[in-house]
Structures are given as C-alpha cells and as structure tokens.
CSV table of N, CA and C and ligand atoms in Angstrom, one decimal:
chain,number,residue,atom,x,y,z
E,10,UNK,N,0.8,-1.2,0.0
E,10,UNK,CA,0.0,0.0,0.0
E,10,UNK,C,0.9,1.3,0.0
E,11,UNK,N,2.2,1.0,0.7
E,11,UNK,CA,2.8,2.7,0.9
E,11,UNK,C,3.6,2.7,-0.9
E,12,UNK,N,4.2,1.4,-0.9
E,12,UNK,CA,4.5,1.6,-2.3
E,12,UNK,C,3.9,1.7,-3.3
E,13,UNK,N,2.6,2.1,-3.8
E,13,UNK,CA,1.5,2.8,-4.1
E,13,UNK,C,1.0,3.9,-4.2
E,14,UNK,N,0.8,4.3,-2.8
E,14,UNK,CA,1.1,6.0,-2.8
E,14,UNK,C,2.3,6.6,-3.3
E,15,UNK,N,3.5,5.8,-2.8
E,15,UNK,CA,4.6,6.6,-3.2
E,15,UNK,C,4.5,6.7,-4.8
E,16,UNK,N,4.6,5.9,-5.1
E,16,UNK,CA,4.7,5.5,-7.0
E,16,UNK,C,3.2,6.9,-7.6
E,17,UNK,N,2.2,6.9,-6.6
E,17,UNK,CA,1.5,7.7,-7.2
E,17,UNK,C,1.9,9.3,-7.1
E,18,UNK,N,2.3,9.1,-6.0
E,18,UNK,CA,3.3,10.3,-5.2
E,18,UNK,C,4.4,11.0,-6.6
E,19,UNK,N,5.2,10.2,-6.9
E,19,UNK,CA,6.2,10.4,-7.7
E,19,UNK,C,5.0,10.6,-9.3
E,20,UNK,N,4.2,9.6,-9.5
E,20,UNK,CA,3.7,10.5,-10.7
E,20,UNK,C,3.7,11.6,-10.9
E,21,UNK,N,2.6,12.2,-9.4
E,21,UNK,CA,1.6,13.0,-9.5
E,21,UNK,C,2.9,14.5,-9.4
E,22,UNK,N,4.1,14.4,-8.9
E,22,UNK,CA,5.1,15.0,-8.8
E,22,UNK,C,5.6,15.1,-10.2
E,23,UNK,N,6.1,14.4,-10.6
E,23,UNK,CA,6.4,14.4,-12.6
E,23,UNK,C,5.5,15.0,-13.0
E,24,UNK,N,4.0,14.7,-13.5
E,24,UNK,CA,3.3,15.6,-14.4
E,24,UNK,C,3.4,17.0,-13.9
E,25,UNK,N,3.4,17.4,-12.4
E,25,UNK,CA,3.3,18.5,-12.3
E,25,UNK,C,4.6,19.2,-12.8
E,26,UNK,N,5.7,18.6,-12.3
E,26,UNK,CA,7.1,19.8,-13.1
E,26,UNK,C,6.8,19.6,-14.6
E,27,UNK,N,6.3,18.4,-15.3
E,27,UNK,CA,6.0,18.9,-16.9
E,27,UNK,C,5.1,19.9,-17.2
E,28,UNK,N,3.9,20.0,-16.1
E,28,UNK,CA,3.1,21.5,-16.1
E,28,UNK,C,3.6,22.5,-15.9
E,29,UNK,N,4.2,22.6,-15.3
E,29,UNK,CA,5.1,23.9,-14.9
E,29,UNK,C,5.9,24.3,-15.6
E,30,UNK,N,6.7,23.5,-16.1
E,30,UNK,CA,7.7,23.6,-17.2
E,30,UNK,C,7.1,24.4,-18.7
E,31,UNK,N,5.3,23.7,-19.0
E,31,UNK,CA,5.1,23.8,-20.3
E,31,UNK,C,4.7,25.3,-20.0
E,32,UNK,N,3.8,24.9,-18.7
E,32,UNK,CA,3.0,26.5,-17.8
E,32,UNK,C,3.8,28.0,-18.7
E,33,UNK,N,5.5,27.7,-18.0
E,33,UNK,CA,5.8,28.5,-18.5
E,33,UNK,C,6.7,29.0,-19.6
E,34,UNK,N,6.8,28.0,-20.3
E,34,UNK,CA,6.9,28.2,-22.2
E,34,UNK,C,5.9,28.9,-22.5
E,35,UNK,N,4.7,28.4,-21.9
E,35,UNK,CA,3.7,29.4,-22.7
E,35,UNK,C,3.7,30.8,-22.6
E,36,UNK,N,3.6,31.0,-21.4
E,36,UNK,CA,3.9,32.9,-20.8
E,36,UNK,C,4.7,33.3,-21.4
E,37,UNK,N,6.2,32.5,-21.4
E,37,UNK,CA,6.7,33.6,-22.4
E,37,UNK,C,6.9,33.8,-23.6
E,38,UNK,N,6.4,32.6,-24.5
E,38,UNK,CA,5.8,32.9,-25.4
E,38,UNK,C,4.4,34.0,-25.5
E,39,UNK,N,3.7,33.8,-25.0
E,39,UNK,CA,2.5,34.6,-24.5
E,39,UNK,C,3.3,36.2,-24.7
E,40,UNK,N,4.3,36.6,-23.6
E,40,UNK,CA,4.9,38.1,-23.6
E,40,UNK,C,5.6,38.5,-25.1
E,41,UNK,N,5.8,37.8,-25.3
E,41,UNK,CA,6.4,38.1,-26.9
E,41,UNK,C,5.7,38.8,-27.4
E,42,UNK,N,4.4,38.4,-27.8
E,42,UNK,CA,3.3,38.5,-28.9
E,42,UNK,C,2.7,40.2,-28.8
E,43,UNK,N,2.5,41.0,-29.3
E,43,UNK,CA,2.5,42.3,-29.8
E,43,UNK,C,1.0,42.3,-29.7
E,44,UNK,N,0.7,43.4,-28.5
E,44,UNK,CA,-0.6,44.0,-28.3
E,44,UNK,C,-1.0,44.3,-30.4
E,45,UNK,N,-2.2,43.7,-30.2
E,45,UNK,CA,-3.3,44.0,-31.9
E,45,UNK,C,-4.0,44.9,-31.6
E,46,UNK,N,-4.1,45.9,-32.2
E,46,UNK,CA,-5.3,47.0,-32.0
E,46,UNK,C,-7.1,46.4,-32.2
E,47,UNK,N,-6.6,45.0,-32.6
E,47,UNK,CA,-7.9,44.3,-33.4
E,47,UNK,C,-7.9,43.3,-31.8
E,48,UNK,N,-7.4,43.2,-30.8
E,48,UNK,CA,-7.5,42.6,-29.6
E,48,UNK,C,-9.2,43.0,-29.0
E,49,UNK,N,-9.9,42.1,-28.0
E,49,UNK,CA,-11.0,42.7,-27.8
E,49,UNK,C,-10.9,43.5,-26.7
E,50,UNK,N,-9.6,43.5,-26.0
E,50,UNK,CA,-9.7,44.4,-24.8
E,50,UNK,C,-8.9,45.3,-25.1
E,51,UNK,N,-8.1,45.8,-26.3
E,51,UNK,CA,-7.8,46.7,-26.8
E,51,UNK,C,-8.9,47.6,-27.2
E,52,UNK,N,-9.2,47.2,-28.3
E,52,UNK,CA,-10.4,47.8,-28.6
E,52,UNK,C,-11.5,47.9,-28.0
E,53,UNK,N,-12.1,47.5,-26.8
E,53,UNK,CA,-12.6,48.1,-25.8
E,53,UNK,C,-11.9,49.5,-25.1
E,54,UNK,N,-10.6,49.3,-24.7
E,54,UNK,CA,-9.6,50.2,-23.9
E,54,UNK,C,-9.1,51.2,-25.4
E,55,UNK,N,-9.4,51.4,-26.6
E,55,UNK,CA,-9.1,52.2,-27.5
E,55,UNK,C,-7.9,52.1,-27.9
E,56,UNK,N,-7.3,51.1,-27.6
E,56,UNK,CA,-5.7,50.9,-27.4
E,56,UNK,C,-5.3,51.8,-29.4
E,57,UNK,N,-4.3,52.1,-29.0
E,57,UNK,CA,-3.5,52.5,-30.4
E,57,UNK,C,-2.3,52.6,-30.4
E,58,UNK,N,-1.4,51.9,-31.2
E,58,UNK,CA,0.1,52.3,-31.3
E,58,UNK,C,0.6,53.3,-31.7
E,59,UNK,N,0.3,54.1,-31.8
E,59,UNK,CA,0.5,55.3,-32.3
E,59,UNK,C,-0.2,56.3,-31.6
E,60,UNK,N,-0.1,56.9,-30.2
E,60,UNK,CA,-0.9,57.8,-29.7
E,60,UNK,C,-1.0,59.4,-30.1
E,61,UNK,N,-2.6,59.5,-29.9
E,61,UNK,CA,-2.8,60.6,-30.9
E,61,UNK,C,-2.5,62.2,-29.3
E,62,UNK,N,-2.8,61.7,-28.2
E,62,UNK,CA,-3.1,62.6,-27.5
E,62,UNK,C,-2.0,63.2,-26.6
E,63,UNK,N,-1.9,64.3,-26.9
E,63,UNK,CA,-0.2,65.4,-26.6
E,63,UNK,C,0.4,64.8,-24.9
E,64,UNK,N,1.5,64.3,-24.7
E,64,UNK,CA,2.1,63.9,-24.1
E,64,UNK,C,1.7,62.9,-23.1
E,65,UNK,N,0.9,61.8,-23.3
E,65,UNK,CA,0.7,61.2,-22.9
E,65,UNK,C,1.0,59.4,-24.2
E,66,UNK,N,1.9,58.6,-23.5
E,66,UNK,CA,2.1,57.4,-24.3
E,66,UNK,C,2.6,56.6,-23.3
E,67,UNK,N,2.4,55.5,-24.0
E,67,UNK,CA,2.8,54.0,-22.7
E,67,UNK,C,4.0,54.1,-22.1
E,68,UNK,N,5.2,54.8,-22.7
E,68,UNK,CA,6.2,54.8,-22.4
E,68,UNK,C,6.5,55.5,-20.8
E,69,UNK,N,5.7,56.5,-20.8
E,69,UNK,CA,5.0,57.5,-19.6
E,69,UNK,C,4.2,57.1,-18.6
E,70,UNK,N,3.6,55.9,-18.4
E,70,UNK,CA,2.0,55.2,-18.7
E,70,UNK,C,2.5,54.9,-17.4
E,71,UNK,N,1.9,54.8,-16.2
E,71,UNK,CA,2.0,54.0,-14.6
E,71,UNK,C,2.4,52.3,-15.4
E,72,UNK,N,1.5,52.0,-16.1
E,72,UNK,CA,1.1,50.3,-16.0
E,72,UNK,C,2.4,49.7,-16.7
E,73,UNK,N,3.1,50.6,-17.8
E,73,UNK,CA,4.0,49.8,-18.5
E,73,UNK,C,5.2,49.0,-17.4
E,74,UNK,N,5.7,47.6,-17.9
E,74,UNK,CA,6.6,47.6,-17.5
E,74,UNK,C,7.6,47.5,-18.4
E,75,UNK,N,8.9,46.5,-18.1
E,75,UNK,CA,10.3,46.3,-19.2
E,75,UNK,C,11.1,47.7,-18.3
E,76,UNK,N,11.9,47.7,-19.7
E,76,UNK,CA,12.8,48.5,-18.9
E,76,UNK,C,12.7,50.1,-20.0
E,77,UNK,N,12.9,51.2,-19.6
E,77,UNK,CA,13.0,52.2,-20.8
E,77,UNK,C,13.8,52.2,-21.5
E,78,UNK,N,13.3,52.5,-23.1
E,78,UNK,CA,14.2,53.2,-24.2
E,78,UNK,C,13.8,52.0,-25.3
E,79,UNK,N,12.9,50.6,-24.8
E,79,UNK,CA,12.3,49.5,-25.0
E,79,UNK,C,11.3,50.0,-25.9
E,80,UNK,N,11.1,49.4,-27.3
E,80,UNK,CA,9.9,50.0,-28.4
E,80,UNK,C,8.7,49.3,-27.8
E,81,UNK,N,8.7,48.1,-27.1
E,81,UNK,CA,7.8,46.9,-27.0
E,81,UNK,C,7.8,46.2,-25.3
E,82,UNK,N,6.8,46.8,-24.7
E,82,UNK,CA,6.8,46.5,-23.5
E,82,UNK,C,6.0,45.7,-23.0
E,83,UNK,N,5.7,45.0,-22.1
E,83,UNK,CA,5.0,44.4,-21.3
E,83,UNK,C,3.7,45.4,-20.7
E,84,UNK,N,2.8,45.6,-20.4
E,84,UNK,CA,2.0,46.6,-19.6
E,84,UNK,C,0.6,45.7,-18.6
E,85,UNK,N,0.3,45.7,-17.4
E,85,UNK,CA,-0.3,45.4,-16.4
E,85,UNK,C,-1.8,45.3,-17.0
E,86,UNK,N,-2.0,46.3,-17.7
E,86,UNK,CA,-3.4,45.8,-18.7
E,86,UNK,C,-3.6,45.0,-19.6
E,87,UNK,N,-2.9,44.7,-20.3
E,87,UNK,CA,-2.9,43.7,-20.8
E,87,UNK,C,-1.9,42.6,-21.1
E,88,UNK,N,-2.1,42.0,-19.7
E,88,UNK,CA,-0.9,40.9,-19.5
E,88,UNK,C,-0.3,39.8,-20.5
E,89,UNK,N,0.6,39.5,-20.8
E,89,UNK,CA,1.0,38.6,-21.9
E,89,UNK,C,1.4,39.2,-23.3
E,90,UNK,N,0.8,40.2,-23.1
E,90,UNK,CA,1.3,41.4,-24.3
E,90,UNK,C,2.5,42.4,-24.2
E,91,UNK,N,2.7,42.8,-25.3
E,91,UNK,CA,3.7,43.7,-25.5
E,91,UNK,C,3.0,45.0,-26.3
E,92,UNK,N,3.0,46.3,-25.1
E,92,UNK,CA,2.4,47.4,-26.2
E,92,UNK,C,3.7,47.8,-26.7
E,93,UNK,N,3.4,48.9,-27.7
E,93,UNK,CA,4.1,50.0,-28.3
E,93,UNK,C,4.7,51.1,-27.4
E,94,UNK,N,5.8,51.7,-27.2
E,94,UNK,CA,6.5,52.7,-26.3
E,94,UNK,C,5.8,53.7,-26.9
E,95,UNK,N,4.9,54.1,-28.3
E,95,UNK,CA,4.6,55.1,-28.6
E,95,UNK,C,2.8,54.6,-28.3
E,96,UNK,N,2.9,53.9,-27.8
E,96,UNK,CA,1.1,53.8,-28.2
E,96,UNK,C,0.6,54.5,-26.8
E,97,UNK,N,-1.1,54.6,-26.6
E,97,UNK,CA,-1.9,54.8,-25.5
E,97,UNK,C,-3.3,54.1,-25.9
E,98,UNK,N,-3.2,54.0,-24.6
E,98,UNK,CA,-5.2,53.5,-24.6
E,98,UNK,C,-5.6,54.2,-23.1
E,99,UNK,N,-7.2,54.1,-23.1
E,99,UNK,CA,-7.8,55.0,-22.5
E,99,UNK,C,-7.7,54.7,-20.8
E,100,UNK,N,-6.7,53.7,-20.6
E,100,UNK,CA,-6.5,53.5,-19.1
E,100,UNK,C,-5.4,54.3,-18.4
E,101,UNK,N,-4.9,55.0,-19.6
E,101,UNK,CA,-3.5,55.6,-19.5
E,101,UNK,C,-3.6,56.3,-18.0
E,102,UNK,N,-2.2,56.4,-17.3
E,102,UNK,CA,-2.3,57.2,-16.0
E,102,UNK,C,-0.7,57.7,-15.9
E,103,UNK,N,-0.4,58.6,-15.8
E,103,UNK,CA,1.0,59.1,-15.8
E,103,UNK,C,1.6,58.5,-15.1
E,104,UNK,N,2.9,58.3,-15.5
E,104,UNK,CA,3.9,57.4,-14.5
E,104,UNK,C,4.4,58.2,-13.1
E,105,UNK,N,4.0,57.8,-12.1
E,105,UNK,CA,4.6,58.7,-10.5
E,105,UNK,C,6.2,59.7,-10.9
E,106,UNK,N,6.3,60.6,-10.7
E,106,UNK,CA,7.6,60.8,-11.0
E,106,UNK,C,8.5,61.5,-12.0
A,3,SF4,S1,-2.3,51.0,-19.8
A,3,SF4,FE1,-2.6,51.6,-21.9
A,3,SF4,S2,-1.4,53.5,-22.1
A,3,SF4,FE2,-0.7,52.4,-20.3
A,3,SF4,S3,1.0,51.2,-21.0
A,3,SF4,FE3,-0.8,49.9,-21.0
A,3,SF4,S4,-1.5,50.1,-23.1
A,3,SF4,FE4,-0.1,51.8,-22.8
C-alpha cells in the first residue's frame, strides 16, 4: 500500500514539473506577442500604437513595464502582451515621478 502512494506520489510530482515547465513556455511565449489594435480588450480600452493625444504614451504610462528606451513593452493591462513605447489607450495614468 505505501509503495502505491509513493509510485503515485512520484507521478503526481512528474506531471506536475511537466506543467510547470510547459506553464511557463507558454507565458513567455504569450509576452512576446504584440498587443493588436484588433485585440478585444484593446479595442474596448481604444488601445493605439501610435498615440494621438499630446504627451501622454505607454512609455510615460504607470502600468508599462520592461525596462526604458524598449519599443515593446509588457504593460499590467494587458498581461501577456507587448504594447508600443509610442502607443496609448484610455487606461492611461502618468507614471509617479
Ligand atoms: S495601460 Fe494603456 S497607455 Fe498604459 S502602458 Fe498599457 S496600453 Fe499603454
């Protein structure tokens, strides 16, 4: 009986580091991928790569992350994506600072 558990023990241990493993291939595959203006939470949020409205862009943006001087960021609104350093959408909030 214990060598049973254990054996199931050690499965249930394997699949999970293959989850975890694939878990996170995905994400960062996922972060690569380039916010689409054609996204539905873009285009709900008005998202544009190219911001039209005077000194305000992601680059400036509270939510962006990465690091500056980056064309293609990561940003907190839309996780797994990468905006434009020139874009904005309507969540925009100036960066503290
Ligand atoms: S919240 Fe909007 S404006 Fe701010 S970084 Fe993200 S996409 Fe750009």
């Amino acid at each position: 009986m214990k060598s049973v558990n254990r054996r199931d023990f050690l499965k249930l241990s394997g699949s999970t580091v293959i989850g975890l493993t694939l878990g996170s291939t995905v994400l960062k595959a996922q972060a690569q991928e380039q916010l689409s203006a054609d996204d539905a939470t873009a285009k709900a949020l008005k998202y544009t790569p190219n911001s039209t409205v005077d000194g305000a862009n992601c680059a400036n943006c509270m939510y962006v992350q990465g690091t500056d001087g980056e064309q293609h960021r990561p940003c907190n609104i839309f996780p797994g994506k990468l905006v434009s350093a020139d874009g904005w959408c309507s969540a925009w909030v100036k960066k503290p600072g």
